[in-house]
Amino acid sequence: MRRFATTAKSQQLRGNTLRKILLYRYFKGEYGSGMNGPLSASYSKTAQVGGGFAGQDSDKSGVTMFDIQCLLDKEGASELVIDVIVNTKNDRIFSEGILLGIALLEGGNTQTQYSTYQQLKEQKKSEKFFKVLYDRMKAAQQEIRSTVTVNTIDLGSKKKDDDSDLTISVPKKRVKDSTLHLKEGMKGQLTEASSATSKAYSVYRREMDPEIDLMGSGADAANAEEKSTEEAIMSPAIAIMQPILRFLQLLCENHNRELQNFLRHQNNKTNYNLVCETLQFLDCICGSTTGGLGLLGLYINERNVALVNQTLESLTEYCQGPCHENQTCIATHESNGIDIIIALILNDINPLGKYCMDLVLQLKNNASKLLLAIMESRHDSENAERILFNMRPRELVDVMKNAYNQGLECDHEEENGDDGISPKDVGHNIYILAHQLARHNKTLQQMLKPGSDPDEGDEALRYYANHTAQIEIVRHDRTMEQIVFPVPNICEFLTRESKSRVFNTTERDEQGSKVNDFFQQTEDLYNEMKWQKKIRNNPPLFWFSRHISLWGSISFNLAVFINLAVALFYPFGDDGDEGTLSPLFSVLLWIAVAFCTAMLFFISKPVGIRPFLVSVILRSIYTIGLGPTLILLGAANLCNKIVFLVSFVGNRGTFTRGYRAVIMDMAFLYHVAYVLVCMLGLCVHEFFYSFLLFDLVYREETLLNVIKSVTRNGRSIILTAVLALILVYLFSIIGFLFLKDDFIMEVDRLKIRTPVAGVGEVPTTTLTSMMGACAKENCSTSIPVINPAGEEEEDGIERTCDTLLMCIVTVLNQGLRNGGGVGDVLRKPSKDEPLFAARVVYDLLFYFIVIIIVLNLIFGVIIDTFADLRSEKQKKEEILKTTCFICGLERDKFDNKTVSFEEHIKSEHNMWHYLYFIVLVKVKDPTEYTGPESYVAQMIVEKNLDWFPRMRAMSLVSNEGDSEQNEIRNLQERLESTMSLVKQLSSQLAELKEQMTEQRKNKQRLGFLGSNTPHVNHHMPPP
């Protein structure tokens, strides 16, 4: 029902029809089996109840399980669950009430949790409610103790595997041999389990060979059938514990601190500690109370392994968040709970592990998670030391190595890859547990270093070390905490190009932190990881994407060679010698081609490929001509750039981000424009290839800074240029009004070409051609009058300020291009002229105002901007080398410290580890979050970056506190010595006091005797 509630619209009609049928059957009373049926069936029935209550809303599109849960809770379903649990005496109704509560809390519904907490606390129902659950746990433990069974199936199964080809009579003999072996080897541990021996035998015989029972009498076969059936079905008092524990787990889901503490202490007259009781139940079901701590495989089997897993998961949820009180409660409990959890990790749980390895892996995984939860977010070492007390480091390391080897076997088989949990993941969790414990145990810390064991296991340790990361976060109370976590597999698809781009281009904010810009890029990086994972399924696209830098280099080199060919040989063949080459040079060119080809096999490709291309291009030009060669090179460049564009899209997943992102992606648009220019050069004209050389600006950051020096302060430059135009306009007006006659410049007129006449003829110019030439040159079309006196007319002199427009053009063109201003091109006036002084002022003002001040302002802005960009680049490189990307601490802060700056940025504050942790929070099921993961996930949703450490590091805090710790330790030693001295003096004083008391008593006794003696003599009769 819950699955259909969240399906897509395409499946809603079918889901609604099925729900109506189920609702009809439910209200007609046709539902489910008894409590002994499968638990999944009971869960589905509870979901049907939820769907039935939703009624009309359940058929509407978009209704989720959360909405149905909230609607049921609003109508009083949580109160109903509590009342049923508290008041009912019927096991069937109690079970259904628990299952309804599970359905209401499924997924960690916070509204239902809050309603349940309010019902229990405000309406004073908690004491009865927890008493019922407490009694159920006690009854289950009592039932386990009274009906404890030992699993001996595998002992016979092993014999059966070895002697499978024997006859039926042989297994009967093996039964007796197995019995003798049990009595001899396990006599001490199995004395209290002897009451179930007959059941164990019946199960063994049934597993050994079903035909054995047929050989006996019919009554014996019937009895064996009944016994095996009873054995297969768990007692109701024990079976009900699984939904109860699941219900308690869901109450604490999402690290609900109030309910976690409420399970431990209710502030009632009688408090029921369900946390300790759950641990006691684990102790009981794993056989610790019967002396079977080292023989877990004899007590854990297919029937109760799910219950053991549920117990571990519930205990984990009690602790995570963290709830330090529950952690301490579990770690310091008087039972063998911690030892059992450690044994579940270290021991081989056989015979279950021989035929259901996935169940054993799940047990070890949950046990390791529980131990991590017990140590979660603790700054002391008490719980870790309690765990290490009975744990041998060598065994822990061996377990993770064996899990890694099992994972390799599963990878080679590729058959059980999707079944259950991966052994590598279990080993990884155990490695993280060992990593946390290694802080408090130097032996374990040394064993976890790759290379510490020369015999074997280095591969496993390297794998886990490379796939494990750690970060430091800041909590709400400003305390720092270290987190160790497995790197998600999807993070392996992050490309080196993206890492380099993010590392080098991330900008600092006003506070000098790069975290803000880095955090904004995490979503794009995560999408890129998903896209990279997707293109791995397309090998050709992945191959092209992986060599994107190679395609870029080839495109640039081809563009350079094409333009060199055009510049050197275009137009090739105009002098009639196209394709001709001297024989000697032709032979040398062939030798160069052969030599460069041979160099490709002896020199690295980036160095040897360029001489090869140059020689081949030259040989091609002189063999087939420039035109065909340019066509071949242009086609090759176009194809290569298309491949580069495909690789670019494949690397960044451009089209998966939507059309708006494609339009706003300037890099993508640049490469598209590059492809268009290649097409124009190939199809229209070769000169379009010249635009491809601008790719050098895109590839080199220095040239980009040159462009930025103009564009960065473009507004200032434009405004200064507008000021210059205004000044030019004013000077043009002054010149037009007062200095029009001074704007006379020499010009060089074009000579009119005429057809060459016969040899010795003088070329003549017609009137029509002369007038046409004048029309083109804007000169006077009047026919010049020939000076009869023979005076030659001044040629090459022209007035340039007859109109204001011509005056503006002249001042703008000649004034700004000449170093001395417009005065350099005007007529040189005589000192006797009346406007000589005005002309001097005019020239000087133009020179000082326009040339010296305004133009130098523009140049100064450009030069200063370029200098700033260069200093920023140097500062940026210096920051990348000497400053932590995450916290912003500089290198000198780690001088003379136990942790170097390189170790700090590599292990403590690795920027990519923070990205991996954000990805882990995105890909992980929210119900599986640990306390720190839940905290960071909430901060990410709120876009709050306070969880990143700023100018802080735990290693520096610990180093700074070393001196204080030493002082405190010295004070403690002095205090202890003083206390011991005080105790010694107190004991001596007590002895003296006792001696004084004893002496006083003796004196009193002697005084009493002395006073009595004369009194007796006084009453004696006189002699």
mmCIF file with all atom_site columns, N, CA, C and O in Angstrom, residues 985-1008:
data_model
loop_
_atom_site.group_PDB
_atom_site.id
_atom_site.type_symbol
_atom_site.label_atom_id
_atom_site.label_alt_id
_atom_site.label_comp_id
_atom_site.label_asym_id
_atom_site.label_entity_id
_atom_site.label_seq_id
_atom_site.pdbx_PDB_ins_code
_atom_site.Cartn_x
_atom_site.Cartn_y
_atom_site.Cartn_z
_atom_site.occupancy
_atom_site.B_iso_or_equiv
_atom_site.pdbx_formal_charge
_atom_site.auth_seq_id
_atom_site.auth_comp_id
_atom_site.auth_asym_id
_atom_site.auth_atom_id
_atom_site.pdbx_PDB_model_num
ATOM 1  N N  . LEU A 1 985  ? 48.051 10.527 57.464 1.00 0.00 ? 985  LEU A N  1
ATOM 2  C CA . LEU A 1 985  ? 47.986 11.267 58.720 1.00 0.00 ? 985  LEU A CA 1
ATOM 3  C C  . LEU A 1 985  ? 46.684 10.982 59.456 1.00 0.00 ? 985  LEU A C  1
ATOM 4  O O  . LEU A 1 985  ? 46.659 10.894 60.693 1.00 0.00 ? 985  LEU A O  1
ATOM 5  N N  . SER A 1 986  ? 45.609 10.863 58.686 1.00 0.00 ? 986  SER A N  1
ATOM 6  C CA . SER A 1 986  ? 44.324 10.576 59.322 1.00 0.00 ? 986  SER A CA 1
ATOM 7  C C  . SER A 1 986  ? 44.355 9.206  59.998 1.00 0.00 ? 986  SER A C  1
ATOM 8  O O  . SER A 1 986  ? 43.820 9.034  61.102 1.00 0.00 ? 986  SER A O  1
ATOM 9  N N  . SER A 1 987  ? 44.951 8.240  59.305 1.00 0.00 ? 987  SER A N  1
ATOM 10 C CA . SER A 1 987  ? 45.035 6.907  59.919 1.00 0.00 ? 987  SER A CA 1
ATOM 11 C C  . SER A 1 987  ? 45.923 6.947  61.169 1.00 0.00 ? 987  SER A C  1
ATOM 12 O O  . SER A 1 987  ? 45.591 6.329  62.192 1.00 0.00 ? 987  SER A O  1
ATOM 13 N N  . GLN A 1 988  ? 47.025 7.679  61.096 1.00 0.00 ? 988  GLN A N  1
ATOM 14 C CA . GLN A 1 988  ? 47.875 7.799  62.281 1.00 0.00 ? 988  GLN A CA 1
ATOM 15 C C  . GLN A 1 988  ? 47.137 8.514  63.412 1.00 0.00 ? 988  GLN A C  1
ATOM 16 O O  . GLN A 1 988  ? 47.242 8.128  64.584 1.00 0.00 ? 988  GLN A O  1
ATOM 17 N N  . LEU A 1 989  ? 46.399 9.564  63.031 1.00 0.00 ? 989  LEU A N  1
ATOM 18 C CA . LEU A 1 989  ? 45.631 10.279 64.047 1.00 0.00 ? 989  LEU A CA 1
ATOM 19 C C  . LEU A 1 989  ? 44.568 9.383  64.658 1.00 0.00 ? 989  LEU A C  1
ATOM 20 O O  . LEU A 1 989  ? 44.333 9.434  65.882 1.00 0.00 ? 989  LEU A O  1
ATOM 21 N N  . ALA A 1 990  ? 43.966 8.567  63.827 1.00 0.00 ? 990  ALA A N  1
ATOM 22 C CA . ALA A 1 990  ? 42.961 7.637  64.360 1.00 0.00 ? 990  ALA A CA 1
ATOM 23 C C  . ALA A 1 990  ? 43.612 6.631  65.313 1.00 0.00 ? 990  ALA A C  1
ATOM 24 O O  . ALA A 1 990  ? 43.035 6.288  66.372 1.00 0.00 ? 990  ALA A O  1
ATOM 25 N N  . GLU A 1 991  ? 44.809 6.166  64.935 1.00 0.00 ? 991  GLU A N  1
ATOM 26 C CA . GLU A 1 991  ? 45.509 5.239  65.834 1.00 0.00 ? 991  GLU A CA 1
ATOM 27 C C  . GLU A 1 991  ? 45.848 5.910  67.160 1.00 0.00 ? 991  GLU A C  1
ATOM 28 O O  . GLU A 1 991  ? 45.686 5.316  68.239 1.00 0.00 ? 991  GLU A O  1
ATOM 29 N N  . LEU A 1 992  ? 46.342 7.161  67.053 1.00 0.00 ? 992  LEU A N  1
ATOM 30 C CA . LEU A 1 992  ? 46.655 7.886  68.283 1.00 0.00 ? 992  LEU A CA 1
ATOM 31 C C  . LEU A 1 992  ? 45.410 8.076  69.118 1.00 0.00 ? 992  LEU A C  1
ATOM 32 O O  . LEU A 1 992  ? 45.441 7.959  70.362 1.00 0.00 ? 992  LEU A O  1
ATOM 33 N N  . LYS A 1 993  ? 44.314 8.387  68.436 1.00 0.00 ? 993  LYS A N  1
ATOM 34 C CA . LYS A 1 993  ? 43.066 8.577  69.158 1.00 0.00 ? 993  LYS A CA 1
ATOM 35 C C  . LYS A 1 993  ? 42.634 7.298  69.859 1.00 0.00 ? 993  LYS A C  1
ATOM 36 O O  . LYS A 1 993  ? 42.171 7.316  71.010 1.00 0.00 ? 993  LYS A O  1
ATOM 37 N N  . GLU A 1 994  ? 42.803 6.193  69.153 1.00 0.00 ? 994  GLU A N  1
ATOM 38 C CA . GLU A 1 994  ? 42.448 4.908  69.760 1.00 0.00 ? 994  GLU A CA 1
ATOM 39 C C  . GLU A 1 994  ? 43.365 4.608  70.961 1.00 0.00 ? 994  GLU A C  1
ATOM 40 O O  . GLU A 1 994  ? 42.907 4.121  71.995 1.00 0.00 ? 994  GLU A O  1
ATOM 41 N N  . GLN A 1 995  ? 44.646 4.914  70.793 1.00 0.00 ? 995  GLN A N  1
ATOM 42 C CA . GLN A 1 995  ? 45.576 4.692  71.903 1.00 0.00 ? 995  GLN A CA 1
ATOM 43 C C  . GLN A 1 995  ? 45.229 5.577  73.096 1.00 0.00 ? 995  GLN A C  1
ATOM 44 O O  . GLN A 1 995  ? 45.255 5.122  74.245 1.00 0.00 ? 995  GLN A O  1
ATOM 45 N N  . MET A 1 996  ? 44.909 6.845  72.805 1.00 0.00 ? 996  MET A N  1
ATOM 46 C CA . MET A 1 996  ? 44.526 7.752  73.883 1.00 0.00 ? 996  MET A CA 1
ATOM 47 C C  . MET A 1 996  ? 43.253 7.263  74.560 1.00 0.00 ? 996  MET A C  1
ATOM 48 O O  . MET A 1 996  ? 43.128 7.318  75.814 1.00 0.00 ? 996  MET A O  1
ATOM 49 N N  . THR A 1 997  ? 42.326 6.818  73.757 1.00 0.00 ? 997  THR A N  1
ATOM 50 C CA . THR A 1 997  ? 41.075 6.307  74.330 1.00 0.00 ? 997  THR A CA 1
ATOM 51 C C  . THR A 1 997  ? 41.356 5.088  75.196 1.00 0.00 ? 997  THR A C  1
ATOM 52 O O  . THR A 1 997  ? 40.790 4.931  76.288 1.00 0.00 ? 997  THR A O  1
ATOM 53 N N  . GLU A 1 998  ? 42.222 4.229  74.670 1.00 0.00 ? 998  GLU A N  1
ATOM 54 C CA . GLU A 1 998  ? 42.547 3.027  75.422 1.00 0.00 ? 998  GLU A CA 1
ATOM 55 C C  . GLU A 1 998  ? 43.269 3.381  76.736 1.00 0.00 ? 998  GLU A C  1
ATOM 56 O O  . GLU A 1 998  ? 42.970 2.806  77.820 1.00 0.00 ? 998  GLU A O  1
ATOM 57 N N  . GLN A 1 999  ? 44.190 4.353  76.659 1.00 0.00 ? 999  GLN A N  1
ATOM 58 C CA . GLN A 1 999  ? 44.876 4.775  77.873 1.00 0.00 ? 999  GLN A CA 1
ATOM 59 C C  . GLN A 1 999  ? 43.898 5.406  78.861 1.00 0.00 ? 999  GLN A C  1
ATOM 60 O O  . GLN A 1 999  ? 43.987 5.181  80.069 1.00 0.00 ? 999  GLN A O  1
ATOM 61 N N  . ARG A 1 1000 ? 42.967 6.199  78.350 1.00 0.00 ? 1000 ARG A N  1
ATOM 62 C CA . ARG A 1 1000 ? 41.990 6.822  79.233 1.00 0.00 ? 1000 ARG A CA 1
ATOM 63 C C  . ARG A 1 1000 ? 41.136 5.752  79.913 1.00 0.00 ? 1000 ARG A C  1
ATOM 64 O O  . ARG A 1 1000 ? 40.824 5.840  81.095 1.00 0.00 ? 1000 ARG A O  1
ATOM 65 N N  . LYS A 1 1001 ? 40.761 4.754  79.144 1.00 0.00 ? 1001 LYS A N  1
ATOM 66 C CA . LYS A 1 1001 ? 39.967 3.682  79.741 1.00 0.00 ? 1001 LYS A CA 1
ATOM 67 C C  . LYS A 1 1001 ? 40.759 2.945  80.813 1.00 0.00 ? 1001 LYS A C  1
ATOM 68 O O  . LYS A 1 1001 ? 40.225 2.595  81.858 1.00 0.00 ? 1001 LYS A O  1
ATOM 69 N N  . ASN A 1 1002 ? 42.045 2.728  80.513 1.00 0.00 ? 1002 ASN A N  1
ATOM 70 C CA . ASN A 1 1002 ? 42.876 2.034  81.500 1.00 0.00 ? 1002 ASN A CA 1
ATOM 71 C C  . ASN A 1 1002 ? 43.012 2.869  82.774 1.00 0.00 ? 1002 ASN A C  1
ATOM 72 O O  . ASN A 1 1002 ? 42.942 2.345  83.904 1.00 0.00 ? 1002 ASN A O  1
ATOM 73 N N  . LYS A 1 1003 ? 43.204 4.171  82.604 1.00 0.00 ? 1003 LYS A N  1
ATOM 74 C CA . LYS A 1 1003 ? 43.313 5.028  83.772 1.00 0.00 ? 1003 LYS A CA 1
ATOM 75 C C  . LYS A 1 1003 ? 42.011 5.031  84.568 1.00 0.00 ? 1003 LYS A C  1
ATOM 76 O O  . LYS A 1 1003 ? 42.023 4.996  85.800 1.00 0.00 ? 1003 LYS A O  1
ATOM 77 N N  . GLN A 1 1004 ? 40.898 5.104  83.801 1.00 0.00 ? 1004 GLN A N  1
ATOM 78 C CA . GLN A 1 1004 ? 39.615 5.075  84.510 1.00 0.00 ? 1004 GLN A CA 1
ATOM 79 C C  . GLN A 1 1004 ? 39.443 3.763  85.252 1.00 0.00 ? 1004 GLN A C  1
ATOM 80 O O  . GLN A 1 1004 ? 38.934 3.716  86.371 1.00 0.00 ? 1004 GLN A O  1
ATOM 81 N N  . ARG A 1 1005 ? 39.884 2.681  84.601 1.00 0.00 ? 1005 ARG A N  1
ATOM 82 C CA . ARG A 1 1005 ? 39.746 1.375  85.248 1.00 0.00 ? 1005 ARG A CA 1
ATOM 83 C C  . ARG A 1 1005 ? 40.634 1.301  86.506 1.00 0.00 ? 1005 ARG A C  1
ATOM 84 O O  . ARG A 1 1005 ? 40.208 0.822  87.557 1.00 0.00 ? 1005 ARG A O  1
ATOM 85 N N  . LEU A 1 1006 ? 41.860 1.816  86.373 1.00 0.00 ? 1006 LEU A N  1
ATOM 86 C CA . LEU A 1 1006 ? 42.750 1.810  87.518 1.00 0.00 ? 1006 LEU A CA 1
ATOM 87 C C  . LEU A 1 1006 ? 42.243 2.727  88.617 1.00 0.00 ? 1006 LEU A C  1
ATOM 88 O O  . LEU A 1 1006 ? 42.311 2.406  89.803 1.00 0.00 ? 1006 LEU A O  1
ATOM 89 N N  . GLY A 1 1007 ? 41.708 3.888  88.237 1.00 0.00 ? 1007 GLY A N  1
ATOM 90 C CA . GLY A 1 1007 ? 41.152 4.798  89.228 1.00 0.00 ? 1007 GLY A CA 1
ATOM 91 C C  . GLY A 1 1007 ? 39.960 4.197  89.932 1.00 0.00 ? 1007 GLY A C  1
ATOM 92 O O  . GLY A 1 1007 ? 39.757 4.382  91.135 1.00 0.00 ? 1007 GLY A O  1
ATOM 93 N N  . PHE A 1 1008 ? 39.167 3.467  89.186 1.00 0.00 ? 1008 PHE A N  1
ATOM 94 C CA . PHE A 1 1008 ? 37.996 2.838  89.772 1.00 0.00 ? 1008 PHE A CA 1
ATOM 95 C C  . PHE A 1 1008 ? 38.422 1.764  90.767 1.00 0.00 ? 1008 PHE A C  1
ATOM 96 O O  . PHE A 1 1008 ? 37.873 1.646  91.853 1.00 0.00 ? 1008 PHE A O  1
#
